[in-house]
Amino acid sequence: PMRIAERLAKLRLEDATASVQKDKEMILKLVSEMPGGFEAMNGYLRRNIAEALRTMQEVFTSELESLLKMLDIAEQHEDSKDGGDVILDLDEGDDVLAESVHV
């Protein structure tokens, strides 16, 4: 994923290729006629890619934190040697995840 992000960070629409040369010429013409041209379009694409990456980071971080909490609870339970059920109550924003895990 990081290699893809690095390539996207260097994205320049004017360097793009197309399977049909006529399509490439049409796209290049349309973008060059837009206010701000390629600079504006490249900036727009980079901002949207950056926002998507930030969203991915937030989701990953949230899921990782939940997993670590579950592992910590399971480890604490293993240390206590109850042999019973552990109730996990993890806040997921507006949703609450509650699971019973038998260890």
mmCIF file of C-alpha atoms in Angstrom:
data_model
loop_
_atom_site.group_PDB
_atom_site.id
_atom_site.type_symbol
_atom_site.label_atom_id
_atom_site.label_comp_id
_atom_site.label_asym_id
_atom_site.label_seq_id
_atom_site.Cartn_x
_atom_site.Cartn_y
_atom_site.Cartn_z
ATOM 1 C CA PRO A 1 0.000 0.000 0.000
ATOM 2 C CA MET A 2 2.804 2.460 0.758
ATOM 3 C CA ARG A 3 4.321 2.020 -2.708
ATOM 4 C CA ILE A 4 0.960 2.786 -4.240
ATOM 5 C CA ALA A 5 0.640 5.878 -2.055
ATOM 6 C CA GLU A 6 4.127 7.017 -3.037
ATOM 7 C CA ARG A 7 3.247 6.660 -6.727
ATOM 8 C CA LEU A 8 -0.025 8.504 -6.202
ATOM 9 C CA ALA A 9 1.777 11.335 -4.404
ATOM 10 C CA LYS A 10 3.810 11.906 -7.573
ATOM 11 C CA LEU A 11 0.764 11.594 -9.842
ATOM 12 C CA ARG A 12 0.701 14.000 -12.761
ATOM 13 C CA LEU A 13 -2.355 13.709 -14.969
ATOM 14 C CA GLU A 14 -0.434 15.104 -17.918
ATOM 15 C CA ASP A 15 1.852 12.033 -17.779
ATOM 16 C CA ALA A 16 -1.023 9.546 -17.834
ATOM 17 C CA THR A 17 -1.438 7.046 -20.634
ATOM 18 C CA ALA A 18 -4.549 5.789 -22.367
ATOM 19 C CA SER A 19 -5.220 2.681 -24.411
ATOM 20 C CA VAL A 20 -6.635 4.880 -27.185
ATOM 21 C CA GLN A 21 -4.524 7.871 -28.202
ATOM 22 C CA LYS A 22 -7.623 9.848 -29.221
ATOM 23 C CA ASP A 23 -8.999 9.490 -25.662
ATOM 24 C CA LYS A 24 -5.754 10.762 -24.179
ATOM 25 C CA GLU A 25 -5.754 13.775 -26.485
ATOM 26 C CA MET A 26 -9.386 14.577 -25.575
ATOM 27 C CA ILE A 27 -8.678 14.320 -21.827
ATOM 28 C CA LEU A 28 -5.522 16.432 -22.072
ATOM 29 C CA LYS A 29 -7.396 19.082 -24.053
ATOM 30 C CA LEU A 30 -10.312 19.196 -21.595
ATOM 31 C CA VAL A 31 -8.065 19.452 -18.537
ATOM 32 C CA SER A 32 -5.840 22.105 -20.115
ATOM 33 C CA GLU A 33 -8.947 24.214 -20.832
ATOM 34 C CA MET A 34 -10.213 23.967 -17.230
ATOM 35 C CA PRO A 35 -9.580 26.877 -14.841
ATOM 36 C CA GLY A 36 -6.213 26.084 -13.268
ATOM 37 C CA GLY A 37 -5.514 23.356 -15.815
ATOM 38 C CA PHE A 38 -3.304 20.442 -14.845
ATOM 39 C CA GLU A 39 -2.040 22.088 -11.670
ATOM 40 C CA ALA A 40 -5.598 22.397 -10.320
ATOM 41 C CA MET A 41 -6.582 18.886 -11.385
ATOM 42 C CA ASN A 42 -3.422 17.322 -9.933
ATOM 43 C CA GLY A 43 -4.041 19.173 -6.667
ATOM 44 C CA TYR A 44 -7.647 17.978 -6.612
ATOM 45 C CA LEU A 45 -6.567 14.370 -7.161
ATOM 46 C CA ARG A 46 -3.855 14.561 -4.478
ATOM 47 C CA ARG A 47 -6.245 16.074 -1.919
ATOM 48 C CA ASN A 48 -8.802 13.325 -2.530
ATOM 49 C CA ILE A 49 -6.149 10.604 -2.370
ATOM 50 C CA ALA A 50 -4.812 12.087 0.879
ATOM 51 C CA GLU A 51 -8.323 12.144 2.364
ATOM 52 C CA ALA A 52 -8.881 8.503 1.387
ATOM 53 C CA LEU A 53 -5.554 7.545 2.985
ATOM 54 C CA ARG A 54 -6.466 9.422 6.189
ATOM 55 C CA THR A 55 -9.780 7.576 6.328
ATOM 56 C CA MET A 56 -7.988 4.252 5.832
ATOM 57 C CA GLN A 57 -5.579 5.176 8.634
ATOM 58 C CA GLU A 58 -8.427 6.025 11.023
ATOM 59 C CA VAL A 59 -10.230 2.746 10.308
ATOM 60 C CA PHE A 60 -7.028 0.726 10.641
ATOM 61 C CA THR A 61 -6.102 2.449 13.913
ATOM 62 C CA SER A 62 -9.570 1.898 15.359
ATOM 63 C CA GLU A 63 -9.625 -1.777 14.391
ATOM 64 C CA LEU A 64 -6.087 -2.291 15.687
ATOM 65 C CA GLU A 65 -6.969 -0.705 19.038
ATOM 66 C CA SER A 66 -10.023 -2.975 19.346
ATOM 67 C CA LEU A 67 -7.936 -6.040 18.561
ATOM 68 C CA LEU A 68 -5.283 -5.054 21.091
ATOM 69 C CA LYS A 69 -7.971 -4.552 23.755
ATOM 70 C CA MET A 70 -9.371 -8.016 23.037
ATOM 71 C CA LEU A 71 -5.895 -9.543 23.254
ATOM 72 C CA ASP A 72 -5.169 -7.725 26.520
ATOM 73 C CA ILE A 73 -8.460 -8.936 28.016
ATOM 74 C CA ALA A 74 -7.808 -12.496 26.859
ATOM 75 C CA GLU A 75 -4.299 -12.376 28.333
ATOM 76 C CA GLN A 76 -5.618 -11.050 31.655
ATOM 77 C CA HIS A 77 -8.197 -13.801 31.670
ATOM 78 C CA GLU A 78 -5.568 -16.439 30.919
ATOM 79 C CA ASP A 79 -3.496 -15.122 33.801
ATOM 80 C CA SER A 80 -6.466 -15.410 36.183
ATOM 81 C CA LYS A 81 -7.203 -19.004 35.009
ATOM 82 C CA ASP A 82 -10.961 -18.592 35.549
ATOM 83 C CA GLY A 83 -11.838 -20.727 32.591
ATOM 84 C CA GLY A 84 -15.106 -18.786 32.208
ATOM 85 C CA ASP A 85 -16.448 -16.296 29.736
ATOM 86 C CA VAL A 86 -14.961 -12.866 29.184
ATOM 87 C CA ILE A 87 -17.356 -10.139 28.113
ATOM 88 C CA LEU A 88 -15.831 -7.653 25.722
ATOM 89 C CA ASP A 89 -17.574 -4.301 25.566
ATOM 90 C CA LEU A 90 -15.707 -2.166 23.051
ATOM 91 C CA ASP A 91 -17.029 1.243 22.090
ATOM 92 C CA GLU A 92 -17.163 1.534 18.284
ATOM 93 C CA GLY A 93 -18.306 5.143 17.944
ATOM 94 C CA ASP A 94 -22.096 5.081 18.145
ATOM 95 C CA ASP A 95 -22.148 1.283 18.127
ATOM 96 C CA VAL A 96 -21.120 -0.858 21.043
ATOM 97 C CA LEU A 97 -19.568 -4.194 20.289
ATOM 98 C CA ALA A 98 -20.325 -6.745 22.957
ATOM 99 C CA GLU A 99 -19.047 -10.267 22.549
ATOM 100 C CA SER A 100 -18.749 -13.246 24.808
ATOM 101 C CA VAL A 101 -15.530 -15.106 24.250
ATOM 102 C CA HIS A 102 -14.945 -18.476 25.858
ATOM 103 C CA VAL A 103 -11.271 -19.113 26.653
#
